[in-house]
């Protein structure tokens, strides 16, 4: 086969494989170079396998803590840790095969190896285990356009690099061979809190250290506080306003020195392992020749992704980049949308811009957290007039029936027009409920239109309806 293509995609994750499929649908001859497994970090080491782990944890937690409430009696409930881990890996494996099937269906050439761009329009492929390119080039590909979708890598503490055994990345944490008795989690973003819930549900003693003054710091203040209370009730120790100043390995695990913002009251924490979840950086090491002069920005590839009519082209003509490698928000659903938009505009199609202010964010701990749009604090900081209303799941019939009454739905609207400025949720299955607000914002619906939409009873979605009613001072059930 000819090694000349219309488009070469580097990376087979949610950005790469979706971009490749869309280009093929538009009649392009496409190759995708991936040095690991198709599906990328999300499918193999992130979004999907962690949700499989969390599903296990939720079931175990409910059986352990709520069985009597539901009139059930269980004896000798135990955990088969290797089976918990293997189920997660099997879920990823099945979906990985699905991506390969989509490539075959769309006649996309999948090339296993490490990609290197020596010049525009050319991609050299080395063995997948040869990222430093010490061996020979396996093959050389050419294309008019190249799309970089190589994702992101976890940030390390400068004084404590990952070792895969005692100082863990998220990837390491999801395949630990033995359940730790105690674990330290550094960082309380989505990854940190999901793993905090996962390990704690099985009885691991969990301590979370967060430098900022609240957990899940990107969320609305009310959500962060409700989450903190829920996690504390579950037995998770949370140290906000603290930083980890030292982390060393010992014969039995790790020892960490943790300092409060005040500088007084230094703590020493011993645990079997530490999970470092302090953020990510773009993954592009060894990807292109220095002579290209590729521009970067804060450890990510620089593109025009927040501009109107963004093309996602890098500083090098003909080379584009999408997904986590170009910066926040580091979300799989954003990466896929960027890839589709980039490919369509690359080929001259008209497509609407991505509105980065209306992207849903989800955290799959328990209770779940979901949000979209402005927080109350953002409105205050930017002198935006707003009205907020909050409906608790405690007043929801469906939540009561499910014994899942923690949390609430908060809606923020413009007090004059009723425009939905933001919506913030914490509770059972709120990661599913947030889609309604995403659609409402896309259609420029007002709170009134949500109010006039009949929500089935009894459902958790009624909480969205009630919160909308609350912005007009006519909440019915609270």
mmCIF file of C-alpha atoms in Angstrom, residues 77-409:
data_model
loop_
_atom_site.group_PDB
_atom_site.id
_atom_site.type_symbol
_atom_site.label_atom_id
_atom_site.label_comp_id
_atom_site.label_asym_id
_atom_site.label_seq_id
_atom_site.Cartn_x
_atom_site.Cartn_y
_atom_site.Cartn_z
ATOM 1 C CA UNK A 77 -19.263 -9.980 52.400
ATOM 2 C CA UNK A 78 -15.699 -10.085 51.077
ATOM 3 C CA UNK A 79 -13.629 -8.475 48.338
ATOM 4 C CA UNK A 80 -11.697 -10.373 45.680
ATOM 5 C CA UNK A 81 -9.278 -7.546 44.893
ATOM 6 C CA UNK A 82 -7.627 -9.130 41.822
ATOM 7 C CA UNK A 83 -11.096 -9.755 40.342
ATOM 8 C CA UNK A 84 -12.100 -6.125 40.976
ATOM 9 C CA UNK A 85 -9.047 -4.987 39.025
ATOM 10 C CA UNK A 86 -9.422 -7.570 36.268
ATOM 11 C CA UNK A 87 -13.072 -6.628 35.626
ATOM 12 C CA UNK A 88 -11.960 -3.068 35.002
ATOM 13 C CA UNK A 89 -9.262 -4.233 32.585
ATOM 14 C CA UNK A 90 -11.754 -6.479 30.753
ATOM 15 C CA UNK A 91 -14.152 -3.573 30.212
ATOM 16 C CA UNK A 92 -11.333 -1.558 28.654
ATOM 17 C CA UNK A 93 -10.229 -4.498 26.542
ATOM 18 C CA UNK A 94 -13.701 -4.945 25.060
ATOM 19 C CA UNK A 95 -13.947 -1.280 24.104
ATOM 20 C CA UNK A 96 -10.424 -1.289 22.683
ATOM 21 C CA UNK A 97 -11.526 -3.999 20.259
ATOM 22 C CA UNK A 98 -14.516 -1.833 19.395
ATOM 23 C CA UNK A 99 -12.280 1.045 18.257
ATOM 24 C CA UNK A 100 -10.295 -1.361 16.088
ATOM 25 C CA UNK A 101 -13.589 -2.482 14.542
ATOM 26 C CA UNK A 102 -14.555 1.131 13.803
ATOM 27 C CA UNK A 103 -11.209 1.677 12.081
ATOM 28 C CA UNK A 104 -11.790 -1.370 9.915
ATOM 29 C CA UNK A 105 -15.327 -0.236 9.092
ATOM 30 C CA UNK A 106 -14.098 3.209 8.028
ATOM 31 C CA UNK A 107 -11.007 1.877 6.180
ATOM 32 C CA UNK A 108 -8.559 3.694 8.461
ATOM 33 C CA UNK A 109 -5.016 2.363 8.521
ATOM 34 C CA UNK A 110 -3.846 1.701 12.065
ATOM 35 C CA UNK A 111 -0.061 1.832 12.469
ATOM 36 C CA UNK A 112 1.520 0.656 15.711
ATOM 37 C CA UNK A 113 4.577 2.689 16.637
ATOM 38 C CA UNK A 114 6.108 5.922 17.892
ATOM 39 C CA UNK A 115 5.515 8.851 15.545
ATOM 40 C CA UNK A 116 8.081 11.553 14.823
ATOM 41 C CA UNK A 117 7.582 14.615 12.620
ATOM 42 C CA UNK A 118 10.892 15.657 11.022
ATOM 43 C CA UNK A 119 9.246 18.202 8.719
ATOM 44 C CA UNK A 120 5.748 19.310 7.683
ATOM 45 C CA UNK A 121 3.900 16.621 5.750
ATOM 46 C CA UNK A 122 6.148 13.767 6.914
ATOM 47 C CA UNK A 123 5.796 11.295 9.757
ATOM 48 C CA UNK A 124 8.442 8.730 10.587
ATOM 49 C CA UNK A 125 7.346 5.690 12.538
ATOM 50 C CA UNK A 126 9.676 3.960 15.009
ATOM 51 C CA UNK A 127 9.030 0.946 17.182
ATOM 52 C CA UNK A 128 6.498 1.716 19.893
ATOM 53 C CA UNK A 129 9.090 1.017 22.594
ATOM 54 C CA UNK A 130 11.630 3.366 20.983
ATOM 55 C CA UNK A 131 10.418 6.906 21.830
ATOM 56 C CA UNK A 132 14.003 8.204 21.824
ATOM 57 C CA UNK A 133 14.420 6.943 18.247
ATOM 58 C CA UNK A 134 17.604 5.005 18.826
ATOM 59 C CA UNK A 135 16.623 2.341 16.312
ATOM 60 C CA UNK A 136 15.766 2.478 12.643
ATOM 61 C CA UNK A 137 12.706 4.051 11.067
ATOM 62 C CA UNK A 138 10.049 1.379 10.452
ATOM 63 C CA UNK A 139 8.289 3.372 7.757
ATOM 64 C CA UNK A 140 7.881 6.908 6.507
ATOM 65 C CA UNK A 141 4.422 8.367 5.869
ATOM 66 C CA UNK A 142 3.436 11.510 4.031
ATOM 67 C CA UNK A 143 0.254 13.584 4.086
ATOM 68 C CA UNK A 144 -0.984 17.072 3.333
ATOM 69 C CA UNK A 145 -2.243 17.401 6.909
ATOM 70 C CA UNK A 146 -1.139 15.996 10.253
ATOM 71 C CA UNK A 147 -3.326 15.985 13.360
ATOM 72 C CA UNK A 148 -1.620 15.657 16.745
ATOM 73 C CA UNK A 149 -3.851 14.088 19.401
ATOM 74 C CA UNK A 150 -1.329 12.680 21.855
ATOM 75 C CA UNK A 151 -3.112 13.635 25.063
ATOM 76 C CA UNK A 152 -1.529 14.503 28.380
ATOM 77 C CA UNK A 153 0.707 12.937 31.013
ATOM 78 C CA UNK A 154 0.368 13.255 34.799
ATOM 79 C CA UNK A 155 2.540 15.808 36.547
ATOM 80 C CA UNK A 156 5.035 14.532 39.095
ATOM 81 C CA UNK A 157 6.153 16.142 42.300
ATOM 82 C CA UNK A 158 9.644 17.482 41.500
ATOM 83 C CA UNK A 159 11.076 15.797 44.594
ATOM 84 C CA UNK A 160 9.194 12.494 44.269
ATOM 85 C CA UNK A 161 8.953 10.947 40.767
ATOM 86 C CA UNK A 162 6.524 8.127 40.080
ATOM 87 C CA UNK A 163 7.858 4.628 40.696
ATOM 88 C CA UNK A 164 4.666 2.649 40.014
ATOM 89 C CA UNK A 165 4.735 0.935 43.413
ATOM 90 C CA UNK A 166 4.770 3.455 46.261
ATOM 91 C CA UNK A 167 4.503 6.805 44.481
ATOM 92 C CA UNK A 168 1.639 6.337 42.053
ATOM 93 C CA UNK A 169 0.085 8.049 39.066
ATOM 94 C CA UNK A 170 -3.596 7.457 38.340
ATOM 95 C CA UNK A 171 -2.585 4.778 35.856
ATOM 96 C CA UNK A 172 -0.609 2.964 38.543
ATOM 97 C CA UNK A 173 -3.406 3.317 41.095
ATOM 98 C CA UNK A 174 -5.973 1.468 39.015
ATOM 99 C CA UNK A 175 -3.879 -1.698 38.816
ATOM 100 C CA UNK A 176 -2.350 -1.931 42.291
ATOM 101 C CA UNK A 177 -1.988 -5.675 42.866
ATOM 102 C CA UNK A 178 -2.876 -5.520 46.575
ATOM 103 C CA UNK A 179 -5.351 -3.260 48.323
ATOM 104 C CA UNK A 180 -3.389 -0.736 50.402
ATOM 105 C CA UNK A 181 -4.312 -0.433 54.074
ATOM 106 C CA UNK A 182 -3.523 3.272 54.012
ATOM 107 C CA UNK A 183 -3.055 5.668 51.100
ATOM 108 C CA UNK A 184 -2.170 9.352 50.819
ATOM 109 C CA UNK A 185 -3.770 11.234 47.933
ATOM 110 C CA UNK A 186 -2.173 14.523 46.931
ATOM 111 C CA UNK A 187 -4.652 16.720 45.074
ATOM 112 C CA UNK A 188 -8.439 16.870 45.428
ATOM 113 C CA UNK A 189 -9.506 17.394 41.841
ATOM 114 C CA UNK A 190 -11.689 14.886 40.009
ATOM 115 C CA UNK A 191 -8.994 12.192 39.798
ATOM 116 C CA UNK A 192 -7.958 12.536 43.420
ATOM 117 C CA UNK A 193 -11.481 12.414 44.808
ATOM 118 C CA UNK A 194 -12.604 9.543 42.583
ATOM 119 C CA UNK A 195 -9.739 7.407 43.859
ATOM 120 C CA UNK A 196 -10.315 8.619 47.428
ATOM 121 C CA UNK A 197 -13.872 7.301 47.220
ATOM 122 C CA UNK A 198 -12.788 4.069 45.506
ATOM 123 C CA UNK A 199 -10.170 3.061 48.068
ATOM 124 C CA UNK A 200 -12.176 4.266 51.066
ATOM 125 C CA UNK A 201 -15.231 2.250 49.982
ATOM 126 C CA UNK A 202 -13.212 -0.948 50.444
ATOM 127 C CA UNK A 203 -11.862 0.059 53.852
ATOM 128 C CA UNK A 204 -8.535 1.652 52.964
ATOM 129 C CA UNK A 205 -7.659 4.539 55.283
ATOM 130 C CA UNK A 206 -7.527 7.569 52.981
ATOM 131 C CA UNK A 207 -5.952 10.972 53.625
ATOM 132 C CA UNK A 208 -6.379 13.717 51.002
ATOM 133 C CA UNK A 209 -4.066 16.730 50.948
ATOM 134 C CA UNK A 210 -5.154 19.802 48.964
ATOM 135 C CA UNK A 211 -3.150 23.007 48.661
ATOM 136 C CA UNK A 212 -6.223 25.188 48.079
ATOM 137 C CA UNK A 213 -8.866 25.933 50.698
ATOM 138 C CA UNK A 214 -11.480 23.419 49.511
ATOM 139 C CA UNK A 215 -11.878 20.084 47.761
ATOM 140 C CA UNK A 216 -12.895 20.009 44.101
ATOM 141 C CA UNK A 217 -11.725 23.631 43.870
ATOM 142 C CA UNK A 218 -13.061 24.256 40.338
ATOM 143 C CA UNK A 219 -16.623 23.597 41.495
ATOM 144 C CA UNK A 220 -19.167 25.968 42.995
ATOM 145 C CA UNK A 221 -18.369 26.711 46.651
ATOM 146 C CA UNK A 222 -21.614 25.112 47.866
ATOM 147 C CA UNK A 223 -20.844 21.913 45.969
ATOM 148 C CA UNK A 224 -17.293 21.789 47.354
ATOM 149 C CA UNK A 225 -18.585 22.169 50.900
ATOM 150 C CA UNK A 226 -21.262 19.508 50.431
ATOM 151 C CA UNK A 227 -18.654 17.173 48.952
ATOM 152 C CA UNK A 228 -16.286 17.777 51.867
ATOM 153 C CA UNK A 229 -19.023 16.907 54.353
ATOM 154 C CA UNK A 230 -19.998 13.773 52.427
ATOM 155 C CA UNK A 231 -16.397 12.552 52.166
ATOM 156 C CA UNK A 232 -15.744 13.268 55.853
ATOM 157 C CA UNK A 233 -18.895 11.321 56.775
ATOM 158 C CA UNK A 234 -17.537 8.379 54.775
ATOM 159 C CA UNK A 235 -14.375 8.477 56.900
ATOM 160 C CA UNK A 236 -11.986 10.190 54.464
ATOM 161 C CA UNK A 237 -9.507 12.545 56.167
ATOM 162 C CA UNK A 238 -9.251 15.809 54.228
ATOM 163 C CA UNK A 239 -6.521 18.392 54.784
ATOM 164 C CA UNK A 240 -7.307 21.497 52.749
ATOM 165 C CA UNK A 241 -4.965 24.473 52.814
ATOM 166 C CA UNK A 242 -2.004 22.093 53.130
ATOM 167 C CA UNK A 243 0.909 21.295 50.856
ATOM 168 C CA UNK A 244 3.162 18.267 50.671
ATOM 169 C CA UNK A 245 6.703 19.524 51.177
ATOM 170 C CA UNK A 246 8.458 16.154 51.299
ATOM 171 C CA UNK A 247 7.656 12.607 50.183
ATOM 172 C CA UNK A 248 10.065 9.752 50.709
ATOM 173 C CA UNK A 249 9.879 6.012 50.245
ATOM 174 C CA UNK A 250 10.417 3.674 53.179
ATOM 175 C CA UNK A 251 10.720 -0.086 53.542
ATOM 176 C CA UNK A 252 6.990 -0.357 54.231
ATOM 177 C CA UNK A 253 5.584 2.477 52.099
ATOM 178 C CA UNK A 254 5.944 6.252 52.155
ATOM 179 C CA UNK A 255 6.427 9.078 54.620
ATOM 180 C CA UNK A 256 5.128 12.540 53.751
ATOM 181 C CA UNK A 257 5.677 15.907 55.383
ATOM 182 C CA UNK A 258 2.590 18.089 55.102
ATOM 183 C CA UNK A 259 2.546 21.780 55.962
ATOM 184 C CA UNK A 260 -0.497 24.021 56.531
ATOM 185 C CA UNK A 261 -0.706 27.347 54.716
ATOM 186 C CA UNK A 262 -0.063 29.124 58.009
ATOM 187 C CA UNK A 263 3.322 27.419 58.229
ATOM 188 C CA UNK A 264 2.561 26.088 61.702
ATOM 189 C CA UNK A 265 1.661 22.556 62.745
ATOM 190 C CA UNK A 266 3.713 20.444 60.324
ATOM 191 C CA UNK A 267 2.353 16.902 59.977
ATOM 192 C CA UNK A 268 4.003 13.585 59.205
ATOM 193 C CA UNK A 269 1.861 11.048 57.352
ATOM 194 C CA UNK A 270 2.818 7.410 56.872
ATOM 195 C CA UNK A 271 1.008 5.219 54.354
ATOM 196 C CA UNK A 272 1.480 2.206 52.107
ATOM 197 C CA UNK A 273 1.511 4.420 49.020
ATOM 198 C CA UNK A 274 0.875 7.936 47.740
ATOM 199 C CA UNK A 275 -1.231 8.826 44.709
ATOM 200 C CA UNK A 276 -0.099 12.098 43.145
ATOM 201 C CA UNK A 277 -3.003 13.782 41.336
ATOM 202 C CA UNK A 278 -1.842 17.379 40.900
ATOM 203 C CA UNK A 279 -2.632 17.876 37.236
ATOM 204 C CA UNK A 280 -1.314 17.042 33.778
ATOM 205 C CA UNK A 281 0.904 18.414 31.009
ATOM 206 C CA UNK A 282 0.705 17.999 27.268
ATOM 207 C CA UNK A 283 2.328 14.810 25.957
ATOM 208 C CA UNK A 284 4.563 15.778 23.033
ATOM 209 C CA UNK A 285 8.083 14.819 24.134
ATOM 210 C CA UNK A 286 10.048 13.376 21.224
ATOM 211 C CA UNK A 287 7.244 14.087 18.775
ATOM 212 C CA UNK A 288 8.796 16.638 16.411
ATOM 213 C CA UNK A 289 12.146 17.987 15.344
ATOM 214 C CA UNK A 290 13.335 21.158 17.072
ATOM 215 C CA UNK A 291 13.906 22.769 13.671
ATOM 216 C CA UNK A 292 10.134 22.990 13.211
ATOM 217 C CA UNK A 293 9.985 25.725 15.845
ATOM 218 C CA UNK A 294 6.724 24.371 17.250
ATOM 219 C CA UNK A 295 5.265 26.931 19.666
ATOM 220 C CA UNK A 296 4.186 25.763 23.109
ATOM 221 C CA UNK A 297 2.369 27.431 25.971
ATOM 222 C CA UNK A 298 2.505 26.286 29.606
ATOM 223 C CA UNK A 299 3.600 22.742 28.692
ATOM 224 C CA UNK A 300 1.003 22.374 25.915
ATOM 225 C CA UNK A 301 1.007 22.880 22.158
ATOM 226 C CA UNK A 302 -0.166 26.349 21.233
ATOM 227 C CA UNK A 303 -3.201 26.603 18.949
ATOM 228 C CA UNK A 304 -6.023 29.117 18.488
ATOM 229 C CA UNK A 305 -8.667 26.974 20.175
ATOM 230 C CA UNK A 306 -10.412 29.735 22.128
ATOM 231 C CA UNK A 307 -10.596 32.054 19.123
ATOM 232 C CA UNK A 308 -13.643 32.550 16.923
ATOM 233 C CA UNK A 309 -13.486 30.282 13.867
ATOM 234 C CA UNK A 310 -10.583 28.385 15.442
ATOM 235 C CA UNK A 311 -8.698 26.074 13.077
ATOM 236 C CA UNK A 312 -6.643 24.247 15.737
ATOM 237 C CA UNK A 313 -3.579 24.688 13.536
ATOM 238 C CA UNK A 314 -0.241 24.869 15.353
ATOM 239 C CA UNK A 315 2.476 27.388 14.548
ATOM 240 C CA UNK A 316 3.602 25.010 11.787
ATOM 241 C CA UNK A 317 1.300 25.125 8.722
ATOM 242 C CA UNK A 318 -0.384 21.812 7.969
ATOM 243 C CA UNK A 319 0.067 20.489 11.507
ATOM 244 C CA UNK A 320 -2.958 20.646 13.789
ATOM 245 C CA UNK A 321 -3.504 19.652 17.422
ATOM 246 C CA UNK A 322 -6.585 18.872 19.513
ATOM 247 C CA UNK A 323 -7.486 17.404 22.893
ATOM 248 C CA UNK A 324 -5.520 17.405 26.115
ATOM 249 C CA UNK A 325 -2.232 18.173 24.377
ATOM 250 C CA UNK A 326 -3.431 21.753 23.712
ATOM 251 C CA UNK A 327 -4.561 22.496 27.263
ATOM 252 C CA UNK A 328 -7.639 22.678 29.495
ATOM 253 C CA UNK A 329 -10.287 21.581 29.887
ATOM 254 C CA UNK A 330 -8.713 18.130 29.916
ATOM 255 C CA UNK A 331 -11.892 16.218 29.123
ATOM 256 C CA UNK A 332 -12.487 13.378 26.683
ATOM 257 C CA UNK A 333 -15.781 14.795 25.416
ATOM 258 C CA UNK A 334 -14.077 18.097 24.637
ATOM 259 C CA UNK A 335 -11.228 16.334 22.851
ATOM 260 C CA UNK A 336 -13.645 14.474 20.585
ATOM 261 C CA UNK A 337 -15.585 17.637 19.712
ATOM 262 C CA UNK A 338 -12.376 19.528 18.959
ATOM 263 C CA UNK A 339 -11.248 16.731 16.657
ATOM 264 C CA UNK A 340 -14.495 16.743 14.683
ATOM 265 C CA UNK A 341 -14.495 20.536 14.380
ATOM 266 C CA UNK A 342 -10.822 20.653 13.404
ATOM 267 C CA UNK A 343 -11.236 18.037 10.661
ATOM 268 C CA UNK A 344 -14.378 19.620 9.262
ATOM 269 C CA UNK A 345 -12.798 23.064 9.052
ATOM 270 C CA UNK A 346 -9.565 21.593 7.732
ATOM 271 C CA UNK A 347 -11.605 20.267 4.799
ATOM 272 C CA UNK A 348 -13.518 23.497 4.225
ATOM 273 C CA UNK A 349 -16.783 22.632 5.941
ATOM 274 C CA UNK A 350 -18.766 25.155 7.937
ATOM 275 C CA UNK A 351 -19.236 24.211 11.586
ATOM 276 C CA UNK A 352 -20.170 26.157 14.737
ATOM 277 C CA UNK A 353 -17.515 27.094 17.294
ATOM 278 C CA UNK A 354 -17.217 25.141 20.525
ATOM 279 C CA UNK A 355 -18.548 27.222 23.397
ATOM 280 C CA UNK A 356 -15.968 26.528 26.079
ATOM 281 C CA UNK A 357 -18.136 28.231 28.715
ATOM 282 C CA UNK A 358 -20.841 25.568 28.432
ATOM 283 C CA UNK A 359 -18.854 22.361 28.750
ATOM 284 C CA UNK A 360 -20.130 19.912 31.374
ATOM 285 C CA UNK A 361 -17.690 18.682 33.977
ATOM 286 C CA UNK A 362 -18.286 15.460 35.916
ATOM 287 C CA UNK A 363 -16.681 13.772 38.922
ATOM 288 C CA UNK A 364 -17.719 10.164 39.536
ATOM 289 C CA UNK A 365 -17.137 9.838 43.251
ATOM 290 C CA UNK A 366 -20.140 9.241 45.514
ATOM 291 C CA UNK A 367 -22.097 11.438 45.674
ATOM 292 C CA UNK A 368 -21.388 12.397 42.082
ATOM 293 C CA UNK A 369 -20.642 15.980 41.053
ATOM 294 C CA UNK A 370 -21.631 17.651 37.767
ATOM 295 C CA UNK A 371 -21.562 21.257 36.636
ATOM 296 C CA UNK A 372 -21.875 23.549 33.659
ATOM 297 C CA UNK A 373 -21.485 27.284 33.172
ATOM 298 C CA UNK A 374 -20.823 30.012 35.728
ATOM 299 C CA UNK A 375 -20.482 29.487 39.469
ATOM 300 C CA UNK A 376 -21.849 31.977 41.979
ATOM 301 C CA UNK A 377 -18.310 33.109 42.755
ATOM 302 C CA UNK A 378 -17.635 33.797 39.074
ATOM 303 C CA UNK A 379 -20.746 35.947 38.913
ATOM 304 C CA UNK A 380 -19.683 37.875 42.011
ATOM 305 C CA UNK A 381 -16.108 38.349 40.814
ATOM 306 C CA UNK A 382 -17.273 39.637 37.434
ATOM 307 C CA UNK A 383 -20.194 41.779 38.638
ATOM 308 C CA UNK A 384 -22.720 39.627 36.806
ATOM 309 C CA UNK A 385 -26.272 39.979 38.109
ATOM 310 C CA UNK A 386 -27.696 36.583 38.988
ATOM 311 C CA UNK A 387 -30.301 34.652 40.928
ATOM 312 C CA UNK A 388 -29.557 31.249 42.438
ATOM 313 C CA UNK A 389 -31.943 28.560 43.664
ATOM 314 C CA UNK A 390 -31.072 25.242 45.249
ATOM 315 C CA UNK A 391 -33.285 22.156 45.555
ATOM 316 C CA UNK A 392 -32.113 19.386 47.920
ATOM 317 C CA UNK A 393 -32.423 15.726 47.006
ATOM 318 C CA UNK A 394 -33.706 15.235 50.541
ATOM 319 C CA UNK A 395 -37.006 16.643 49.205
ATOM 320 C CA UNK A 396 -37.031 14.328 46.163
ATOM 321 C CA UNK A 397 -39.384 11.340 46.286
ATOM 322 C CA UNK A 398 -37.182 9.296 43.953
ATOM 323 C CA UNK A 399 -34.052 10.075 45.979
ATOM 324 C CA UNK A 400 -35.871 9.028 49.156
ATOM 325 C CA UNK A 401 -36.952 5.775 47.503
ATOM 326 C CA UNK A 402 -33.351 5.098 46.474
ATOM 327 C CA UNK A 403 -31.968 6.090 49.888
ATOM 328 C CA UNK A 404 -29.755 8.603 48.059
ATOM 329 C CA UNK A 405 -30.775 11.918 49.613
ATOM 330 C CA UNK A 406 -27.360 13.596 49.805
ATOM 331 C CA UNK A 407 -26.802 16.660 47.641
ATOM 332 C CA UNK A 408 -28.776 19.151 45.613
ATOM 333 C CA UNK A 409 -29.276 20.860 42.267
#
